[in-house]
């Protein structure tokens, strides 16, 4: 496989850092971009990664020391159009992986300021990138992290991006109908529309990875040394569900299933995230093509995930309680769900399925950092879809952003 120059946007994040290492290890030239805004949002929310993470300069130095490979790290806000244009003009990437967005559904539902922040940050950043590609690197392949949540939970099978419809005797292949469940998930759908439009009118090439919920924090590269760790979120704003359940189990708190727990989602191991992105880069979209890959390996109900964690603990003689909390979200709690996910398998993805060993290794990781667990984060969630952020969501003294300050 020919080695490429790849810009990883959002390189300081959970998935961006692990992916940058994986691409660098595979021999690609990686330029890593991040504004470090997520570290600021953590301070605002009073949250932190369970696993300590180094600063970006420390991380890239450590990677160079351990492997003699370089990641060209640059601090930059994707919402700064001039900086994005300069970056693309200078680097002339063959591929870009775009992770650099506000990615928490609860954060986007706190209030108007956070909904606006999410949509401005995500849409403007992506628009800046699309215009820079049009003008300076029209042949580059944009690999964009979208989300399975763009589809919602329809009562029909979910296809990979498009659906062939016959209506009044005529047929067309149209974008799959979408029903996102938060202002964050809506921002991903708006991005999808903008990217698809740019491919159609300017001939850009893009892969929209509609990714499910990711779990775990170990990849071959991240595991090489603690200085290469990637973040591990478990709190009620940033923590994804299986990561939260593993932390709850490790510290002896009940697993918090929201509502009935029949909510079904696609899930994948972080090792599969990095592999999927590499596969997409190494098999690019054609000129003018906008394609969608559903990026997950298994689907589970939230209740079934909690049971899996309980069983893994029971094998060691440990009892874990499961509680059903009033659901802070507005979402279907019992529904049909059958989403296709064939295209990445066709490109050669070898999935890591969720088993007891992985759950145990996640719990081992938590136990090593148990002193950093804040139990308040594992109890009642503090953002409600109907009422927004409830008192106490914000533990730090940093002021809430106003729309005026953001736009
Ligand atoms: P993360 O918050 O850990 O990382 C996102 C990174 O992007 C952060 O380091 C942040 O500082 C940076 N960023 C945000 N806005 C920026 C901007 N305007 N300019 C420059 N940098 C900016 O999130 P993650 O979990 O790594 O998710 C990465 C992407 O994958 C997101 O787009 C998310 O929507 C998508 N995704 C994540 C999951 C998951 O389970 N984590 C699942 C599906 C899709
Ligand atoms: N849930 C619980 N208990 C908890 C936490 C969550 O029952 O303690 C439930 C939620 O109600 C929801 C499901 O678990 O039904 C998934 O929630 P989540 O917080 O794990 O994931 P979500 O908010 O959907 O967002 C995450 C990432 C986001 C990504 C998305 C993929 O934060 O960036 O886009 O997963 S997907 O869900 O496929 O859209």
Coordinates of C-alpha atoms and ligand atoms in Angstrom, one line a residue:
X1 CA 0.0 0.0 0.0
X2 CA 1.4 3.4 -1.0
X3 CA 2.1 5.6 2.0
X4 CA 0.1 8.9 2.1
X5 CA 0.2 12.3 3.7
X6 CA -2.8 12.4 6.1
X7 CA -4.1 15.3 8.2
X8 CA -5.7 14.0 11.4
X9 CA -8.1 16.7 12.7
X10 CA -9.0 16.3 16.4
X11 CA -5.7 14.5 17.1
X12 CA -5.8 15.3 20.9
X13 CA -9.1 13.4 21.3
X14 CA -10.0 9.9 22.3
X15 CA -10.2 8.5 18.8
X16 CA -8.0 11.1 17.0
X17 CA -4.9 10.3 19.0
X18 CA -5.3 6.5 18.7
X19 CA -5.9 6.8 15.0
X20 CA -2.9 9.1 14.4
X21 CA -0.6 6.6 16.1
X22 CA -2.1 3.7 14.1
X23 CA -1.7 5.6 10.8
X24 CA 1.8 6.6 11.7
X25 CA 2.7 3.0 12.6
X26 CA 1.4 1.9 9.2
X27 CA 3.9 4.3 7.6
X28 CA 1.7 7.2 6.6
X29 CA 3.0 10.8 7.1
X30 CA 0.7 12.3 9.8
X31 CA 0.0 15.9 10.4
X32 CA -2.0 16.3 13.6
X33 CA -4.4 19.3 14.3
X34 CA -6.3 20.2 17.4
X35 CA -7.4 23.4 19.1
X36 CA -7.3 21.6 22.5
X37 CA -10.8 22.9 23.1
X38 CA -11.8 19.6 24.6
X39 CA -9.4 20.1 27.5
X40 CA -11.2 23.5 28.1
X41 CA -14.6 21.9 27.9
X42 CA -13.5 19.4 30.5
X43 CA -12.5 22.2 32.8
X44 CA -15.8 23.9 32.2
X45 CA -17.7 20.7 33.1
X46 CA -15.5 19.7 36.0
X47 CA -14.7 16.4 34.2
X48 CA -11.5 14.6 33.4
X49 CA -10.2 11.5 31.6
X50 CA -10.0 8.6 34.0
X51 CA -6.7 7.6 32.5
X52 CA -4.1 10.5 32.7
X53 CA -3.1 11.9 29.3
X54 CA 0.0 13.8 28.5
X55 CA 0.1 17.1 26.7
X56 CA 0.3 17.0 22.9
X57 CA 4.1 18.0 22.7
X58 CA 4.8 15.2 25.3
X59 CA 2.8 12.7 23.3
X60 CA 4.5 13.3 20.0
X61 CA 7.9 13.4 21.6
X62 CA 7.2 10.1 23.3
X63 CA 6.1 8.6 20.0
X64 CA 9.2 9.7 18.2
X65 CA 11.4 8.4 21.1
X66 CA 9.7 5.0 21.0
X67 CA 9.4 4.5 17.3
X68 CA 11.5 7.1 15.5
X69 CA 8.3 8.2 13.7
X70 CA 7.2 11.8 13.5
X71 CA 3.7 13.2 14.0
X72 CA 3.7 16.9 12.8
X73 CA 1.7 18.5 15.6
X74 CA 0.0 21.9 15.1
X75 CA -2.4 23.7 17.4
X76 CA -5.2 25.2 15.3
X77 CA -8.9 25.9 15.5
X78 CA -10.8 24.4 12.6
X79 CA -13.2 27.4 12.8
X80 CA -10.4 29.7 11.8
X81 CA -10.9 29.7 8.0
X82 CA -7.7 31.4 7.2
X83 CA -5.6 28.9 9.2
X84 CA -7.5 25.9 7.6
X85 CA -6.9 27.3 4.1
X86 CA -3.2 27.8 4.8
X87 CA -2.9 24.3 6.3
X88 CA -4.4 22.6 3.3
X89 CA -2.5 24.8 0.8
X90 CA 0.8 24.0 2.5
X91 CA 0.4 20.3 3.3
X92 CA -1.6 19.3 0.2
X93 CA -2.8 16.2 1.9
X94 CA -3.9 13.0 0.1
X95 CA -6.3 12.3 2.9
X96 CA -7.9 14.0 5.9
X97 CA -9.6 12.3 8.8
X98 CA -11.9 14.7 10.5
X99 CA -12.7 14.0 14.2
X100 CA -12.5 17.6 15.4
X101 CA -16.0 18.3 16.6
X102 CA -18.0 18.7 19.9
X103 CA -19.1 15.1 20.2
X104 CA -21.3 14.9 23.4
X105 CA -25.1 14.6 23.0
X106 CA -25.7 15.7 26.7
X107 CA -23.3 18.7 26.3
X108 CA -25.3 19.9 23.3
X109 CA -28.6 19.6 25.3
X110 CA -27.5 21.7 28.3
X111 CA -29.0 25.0 27.0
X112 CA -29.1 27.3 24.0
X113 CA -25.5 28.3 24.4
X114 CA -24.2 24.7 24.2
X115 CA -26.6 23.7 21.4
X116 CA -25.3 26.7 19.4
X117 CA -21.7 26.1 20.3
X118 CA -22.0 22.5 19.1
X119 CA -23.6 23.4 15.8
X120 CA -21.4 26.4 15.0
X121 CA -18.2 24.5 15.9
X122 CA -19.1 21.4 14.0
X123 CA -20.7 23.0 10.9
X124 CA -18.3 25.9 10.5
X125 CA -15.2 23.7 11.0
X126 CA -16.5 21.3 8.3
X127 CA -17.4 24.1 5.9
X128 CA -14.0 25.7 6.3
X129 CA -12.4 22.3 5.4
X130 CA -14.7 21.8 2.3
X131 CA -13.9 25.2 0.9
X132 CA -10.1 24.8 1.5
X133 CA -10.3 21.4 -0.3
X134 CA -12.1 22.9 -3.2
X135 CA -9.5 25.5 -3.7
X136 CA -6.3 23.8 -2.7
X137 CA -6.6 20.0 -2.7
X138 CA -9.7 18.9 -4.7
X139 CA -8.4 15.4 -5.2
X140 CA -7.8 14.8 -1.4
X141 CA -10.0 12.2 0.2
X142 CA -12.0 13.5 3.2
X143 CA -12.8 10.8 5.8
X144 CA -15.4 12.3 8.1
X145 CA -16.5 10.9 11.4
X146 CA -20.3 10.9 11.3
X147 CA -22.5 8.8 13.6
X148 CA -25.0 6.0 13.6
X149 CA -27.2 8.3 15.6
X150 CA -28.0 10.3 12.4
X151 CA -30.4 7.5 11.4
X152 CA -32.3 7.4 14.7
X153 CA -34.3 4.2 15.4
X154 CA -36.6 3.7 12.4
X155 CA -39.0 0.7 12.2
X156 CA -37.3 -0.5 9.0
X157 CA -33.8 -1.9 8.3
X158 CA -31.1 0.8 8.2
X159 CA -29.0 0.8 5.0
X160 CA -25.5 2.3 4.5
X161 CA -26.5 5.9 3.8
X162 CA -28.9 5.4 0.9
X163 CA -32.2 3.8 0.2
X164 CA -33.7 2.8 -3.1
X165 CA -37.3 4.0 -3.0
X166 CA -40.2 3.4 -5.4
X167 CA -42.8 6.1 -5.2
X168 CA -45.8 6.5 -7.5
X169 CA -44.2 4.0 -10.0
X170 CA -40.9 5.8 -10.1
X171 CA -37.6 4.7 -8.5
X172 CA -34.6 6.6 -7.1
X173 CA -31.6 6.0 -4.7
X174 CA -32.0 8.7 -2.1
X175 CA -30.3 9.5 1.2
X176 CA -31.8 7.3 4.0
X177 CA -34.4 9.2 6.1
X178 CA -32.7 10.6 9.2
X179 CA -34.1 11.2 12.7
X180 CA -31.3 12.3 15.0
X181 CA -31.8 12.4 18.8
X182 CA -29.9 15.5 20.0
X183 CA -28.6 18.8 18.8
X184 CA -25.2 17.1 18.6
X185 CA -26.5 14.3 16.4
X186 CA -28.3 16.9 14.3
X187 CA -24.9 18.7 13.7
X188 CA -23.5 15.5 12.2
X189 CA -26.5 15.2 9.9
X190 CA -26.1 18.8 8.8
X191 CA -22.4 18.1 8.1
X192 CA -23.4 15.1 6.1
X193 CA -25.6 17.2 3.9
X194 CA -22.9 19.8 3.4
X195 CA -20.3 17.2 2.5
X196 CA -22.6 15.4 0.1
X197 CA -23.4 18.7 -1.6
X198 CA -19.7 19.6 -1.9
X199 CA -19.0 16.3 -3.6
X200 CA -21.9 16.8 -6.0
X201 CA -21.1 20.3 -7.1
X202 CA -17.3 20.4 -6.8
X203 CA -16.3 16.8 -7.4
X204 CA -14.8 16.4 -4.0
X205 CA -14.4 12.8 -2.7
X206 CA -15.6 11.9 0.8
X207 CA -16.3 8.9 3.1
X208 CA -18.8 9.6 5.9
X209 CA -18.2 7.0 8.6
X210 CA -21.5 6.6 10.5
X211 CA -19.9 5.3 13.6
X212 CA -21.6 3.6 16.5
X213 CA -20.7 3.9 20.2
X214 CA -17.0 3.2 20.8
X215 CA -15.6 1.4 23.9
X216 CA -12.2 0.5 25.3
X217 CA -9.0 2.5 25.4
X218 CA -6.4 0.0 24.2
X219 CA -4.8 -0.3 20.8
X220 CA -1.5 -1.8 19.9
X221 CA 0.1 1.7 19.6
X222 CA -1.6 3.3 22.6
X223 CA -0.6 0.3 24.7
X224 CA 3.1 0.7 24.0
X225 CA 3.7 3.1 26.9
X226 CA 1.6 5.0 29.5
X227 CA 2.8 8.3 27.9
X228 CA 0.8 7.3 24.8
X229 CA -2.5 6.7 26.6
X230 CA -5.6 8.1 25.0
X231 CA -8.4 9.6 27.0
X232 CA -11.1 7.5 28.8
X233 CA -14.3 9.4 29.6
X234 CA -16.8 7.9 32.1
X235 CA -18.7 11.0 33.4
X236 CA -22.3 11.7 32.5
X237 CA -21.5 14.3 29.8
X238 CA -18.6 12.6 27.9
X239 CA -18.6 9.0 29.0
X240 CA -20.1 6.5 26.6
X241 CA -22.3 3.8 28.0
X242 CA -20.0 0.7 28.2
X243 CA -17.1 2.8 29.5
X244 CA -19.4 4.1 32.2
X245 CA -20.7 0.6 33.1
X246 CA -17.1 -0.7 33.4
X247 CA -16.2 2.1 35.8
X248 CA -19.4 1.7 37.8
X249 CA -18.6 -2.1 38.1
X250 CA -15.0 -1.5 39.1
X251 CA -15.9 0.9 42.0
X252 CA -18.9 -1.1 43.2
X253 CA -21.6 1.3 42.1
X254 CA -24.8 0.1 40.3
X255 CA -24.9 0.2 36.5
X256 CA -27.2 3.0 35.4
X257 CA -29.5 1.9 32.7
X258 CA -31.6 4.8 31.5
X259 CA -35.3 3.9 31.3
X260 CA -36.3 0.4 30.2
X261 CA -32.9 -0.2 28.6
X262 CA -34.2 -1.6 25.3
X263 CA -32.4 1.2 23.4
X264 CA -30.4 -0.6 20.8
X265 CA -27.2 0.9 19.3
X266 CA -24.3 -0.2 17.2
X267 CA -21.0 -0.6 19.1
X268 CA -17.3 -1.2 18.3
X269 CA -14.0 -1.6 20.0
X270 CA -11.6 1.3 19.6
X271 CA -9.2 -1.1 17.8
X272 CA -11.8 -1.4 15.1
X273 CA -12.2 2.4 14.9
X274 CA -8.6 2.8 14.0
X275 CA -8.6 -0.1 11.5
X276 CA -11.8 1.2 9.8
X277 CA -10.3 4.6 9.3
X278 CA -7.1 3.1 7.9
X279 CA -9.2 0.9 5.5
X280 CA -11.2 3.9 4.3
X281 CA -8.0 5.9 3.6
X282 CA -6.3 3.0 1.8
X283 CA -9.5 2.5 -0.4
X284 CA -10.5 6.1 -1.2
X285 CA -13.8 7.3 -2.7
X286 CA -13.8 8.2 -6.4
X287 CA -13.8 11.8 -7.7
X288 CA -17.2 13.3 -6.9
X289 CA -18.3 10.3 -4.8
X290 CA -19.9 10.8 -1.4
X291 CA -20.2 7.3 0.3
X292 CA -21.4 6.2 3.7
X293 CA -20.0 3.3 5.7
X294 CA -21.8 2.2 8.8
X295 CA -18.9 1.7 11.2
X296 CA -19.8 -0.7 14.0
X297 CA -19.4 -4.4 14.6
X298 CA -22.2 -5.5 16.9
X299 CA -25.5 -4.2 18.1
X300 CA -26.8 -4.5 21.7
X301 CA -29.5 -3.1 23.9
X302 CA -28.2 -1.1 26.8
X303 CA -29.8 -3.6 29.1
X304 CA -27.9 -6.5 27.4
X305 CA -24.6 -4.5 27.8
X306 CA -25.3 -4.1 31.6
X307 CA -26.0 -7.9 31.8
X308 CA -22.7 -8.6 30.0
X309 CA -20.7 -6.5 32.5
X310 CA -22.6 -8.2 35.4
X311 CA -21.8 -11.7 34.1
X312 CA -18.1 -10.8 33.6
X313 CA -17.9 -9.8 37.2
X314 CA -19.9 -12.8 38.4
X315 CA -17.3 -15.0 36.9
X316 CA -15.0 -13.6 39.6
X317 CA -17.6 -14.0 42.4
X318 CA -18.5 -10.3 42.4
X319 CA -22.1 -9.1 42.5
X320 CA -23.0 -6.1 40.4
X321 CA -26.3 -4.3 40.7
X322 CA -28.2 -2.8 37.7
X323 CA -30.6 0.1 38.3
X324 CA -33.1 1.6 35.9
X325 CA -33.0 5.4 36.2
X326 CA -35.7 7.7 34.8
X327 CA -34.4 8.3 31.3
X328 CA -33.0 11.9 31.0
X329 CA -33.2 11.6 27.2
X330 CA -36.1 11.5 24.8
X331 CA -35.5 8.3 22.9
X332 CA -37.3 5.0 22.2
X333 CA -36.7 2.5 24.9
X334 CA -38.1 -0.5 23.0
X335 CA -37.8 -0.6 19.3
X336 CA -36.9 -2.5 16.1
X337 CA -33.2 -2.1 15.1
X338 CA -31.4 -3.7 12.3
X339 CA -28.5 -1.7 10.7
X340 CA -26.4 -2.9 7.8
X341 CA -22.6 -2.8 8.3
X342 CA -21.1 -4.7 5.4
X343 CA -19.0 -2.3 3.5
X344 CA -16.0 -2.1 6.0
X345 CA -16.1 -5.9 6.3
X346 CA -15.9 -6.1 2.5
X347 CA -12.7 -3.9 2.7
X348 CA -11.2 -6.5 5.1
X349 CA -12.1 -5.4 8.6
X350 CA -11.5 -8.1 11.1
X351 CA -13.8 -7.2 14.0
X352 CA -12.9 -7.5 17.7
X353 CA -16.2 -8.7 19.3
X354 CA -17.1 -7.8 22.9
X355 CA -16.3 -10.6 25.3
X356 CA -15.6 -11.1 29.0
X357 CA -11.8 -10.7 28.4
X358 CA -12.2 -7.2 27.0
X359 CA -14.7 -6.2 29.7
X360 CA -12.2 -7.5 32.4
X361 CA -9.3 -5.7 30.8
X362 CA -11.3 -2.4 30.8
X363 CA -12.2 -3.0 34.5
X364 CA -8.5 -3.7 35.2
X365 CA -7.6 -0.3 33.6
X366 CA -10.2 1.4 35.8
X367 CA -8.9 -0.3 38.9
X368 CA -5.4 1.0 38.2
X369 CA -6.8 4.6 38.2
X370 CA -9.6 4.1 40.8
X371 CA -8.3 7.0 42.8
X372 CA -9.3 9.4 40.0
X373 CA -12.9 8.2 39.9
X374 CA -15.4 10.9 40.9
X375 CA -18.5 8.9 42.1
X376 CA -20.9 11.8 41.6
X377 CA -20.3 11.4 37.8
X378 CA -21.6 7.8 38.0
X379 CA -24.9 8.5 39.7
X380 CA -27.9 10.5 38.4
X381 CA -27.1 12.2 35.0
X382 CA -27.2 15.9 35.2
X383 CA -28.5 16.9 31.8
X384 CA -32.1 16.3 30.8
X385 CA -33.4 16.5 27.2
X386 CA -36.6 18.3 28.3
X387 CA -35.2 20.7 30.9
X388 CA -31.6 21.1 29.9
X389 CA -28.7 21.2 32.4
X390 CA -30.0 20.7 35.9
X391 CA -28.3 22.5 38.9
X392 CA -24.9 21.0 39.5
X393 CA -24.1 20.0 35.9
X394 CA -21.3 22.6 36.0
X395 CA -18.9 21.9 38.8
X396 CA -16.3 24.5 37.9
X397 CA -16.4 28.2 38.2
X398 CA -15.9 28.8 34.5
X399 CA -18.9 30.8 33.0
X400 CA -21.4 29.3 30.7
X401 CA -20.6 30.4 27.1
X402 CA -23.1 32.8 25.6
X403 CA -24.3 32.5 22.0
X404 CA -22.9 36.0 21.3
X405 CA -19.5 34.9 22.5
X406 CA -19.5 31.8 20.3
X407 CA -20.8 33.0 17.0
Ligands
LIG1 P1 -13.0 13.9 21.7 O1 -13.8 15.0 22.3 O2 -12.2 13.0 22.5 O3 -12.1 14.5 20.5 C1 -12.4 15.5 19.7 C2 -11.2 16.4 19.5 O4 -11.5 17.4 18.5 C3 -10.8 17.1 20.8 O5 -9.5 16.9 21.1 C4 -11.1 18.6 20.5 O6 -10.2 19.4 21.2 C5 -11.0 18.7 19.0 N1 -11.8 19.7 18.4 C6 -13.1 20.0 18.6 N2 -13.5 21.1 17.9 C7 -12.4 21.5 17.3 C8 -12.1 22.6 16.4 N3 -13.0 23.5 16.1 N4 -10.8 22.8 16.0 C9 -9.8 21.9 16.3 N5 -10.1 20.9 17.1 C10 -11.3 20.7 17.6 O7 -14.1 13.0 20.8 P2 -13.9 11.5 20.2 O8 -14.6 10.6 21.1 O9 -12.5 11.2 19.9 O10 -14.7 11.6 18.9 C11 -14.1 12.0 17.7 C12 -15.1 12.1 16.5 O11 -15.7 10.8 16.4 C13 -16.2 13.1 16.8 O12 -16.5 13.8 15.6 C14 -17.4 12.2 17.1 O13 -18.6 12.8 16.7 C15 -17.1 10.9 16.4 N6 -17.7 9.8 17.0 C16 -17.3 9.4 18.3 C17 -17.9 8.3 18.9 C18 -17.5 7.8 20.3 O14 -18.1 6.9 20.8 N7 -16.5 8.4 20.9 C19 -18.8 7.5 18.2 C20 -19.2 7.9 16.9 C21 -18.7 9.1 16.4
LIG2 N1 -27.1 5.2 28.5 C1 -27.5 4.5 29.6 N2 -26.8 4.7 30.8 C2 -25.8 5.5 30.9 C3 -25.3 6.2 29.7 C4 -26.0 6.0 28.5 O1 -28.5 3.8 29.6 O2 -25.2 5.6 31.9 C5 -27.8 5.0 27.2 C6 -28.3 6.3 26.5 O3 -29.6 6.6 27.0 C7 -28.3 5.8 25.1 C8 -27.2 4.8 24.9 O4 -26.9 4.4 26.3 O5 -29.5 5.2 24.8 C9 -25.9 5.4 24.3 O6 -25.5 6.5 25.0 P1 -24.0 7.0 25.0 O7 -23.9 8.1 25.9 O8 -23.1 5.8 25.1 O9 -23.8 7.5 23.5 P2 -24.4 8.7 22.7 O10 -24.9 9.8 23.5 O11 -25.3 8.2 21.6 O12 -23.1 9.3 22.0 C10 -21.9 8.5 21.8 C11 -20.8 9.5 21.5 C12 -21.1 10.2 20.2 C13 -21.4 9.3 19.1 C14 -22.5 8.3 19.4 C15 -22.6 7.1 18.4 O13 -20.6 10.4 22.6 O14 -20.0 11.1 19.9 O15 -21.8 10.0 17.9 O16 -22.1 7.6 20.7 S1 -24.3 6.7 18.2 O17 -24.9 6.5 19.5 O18 -24.3 5.6 17.3 O19 -24.9 7.9 17.5

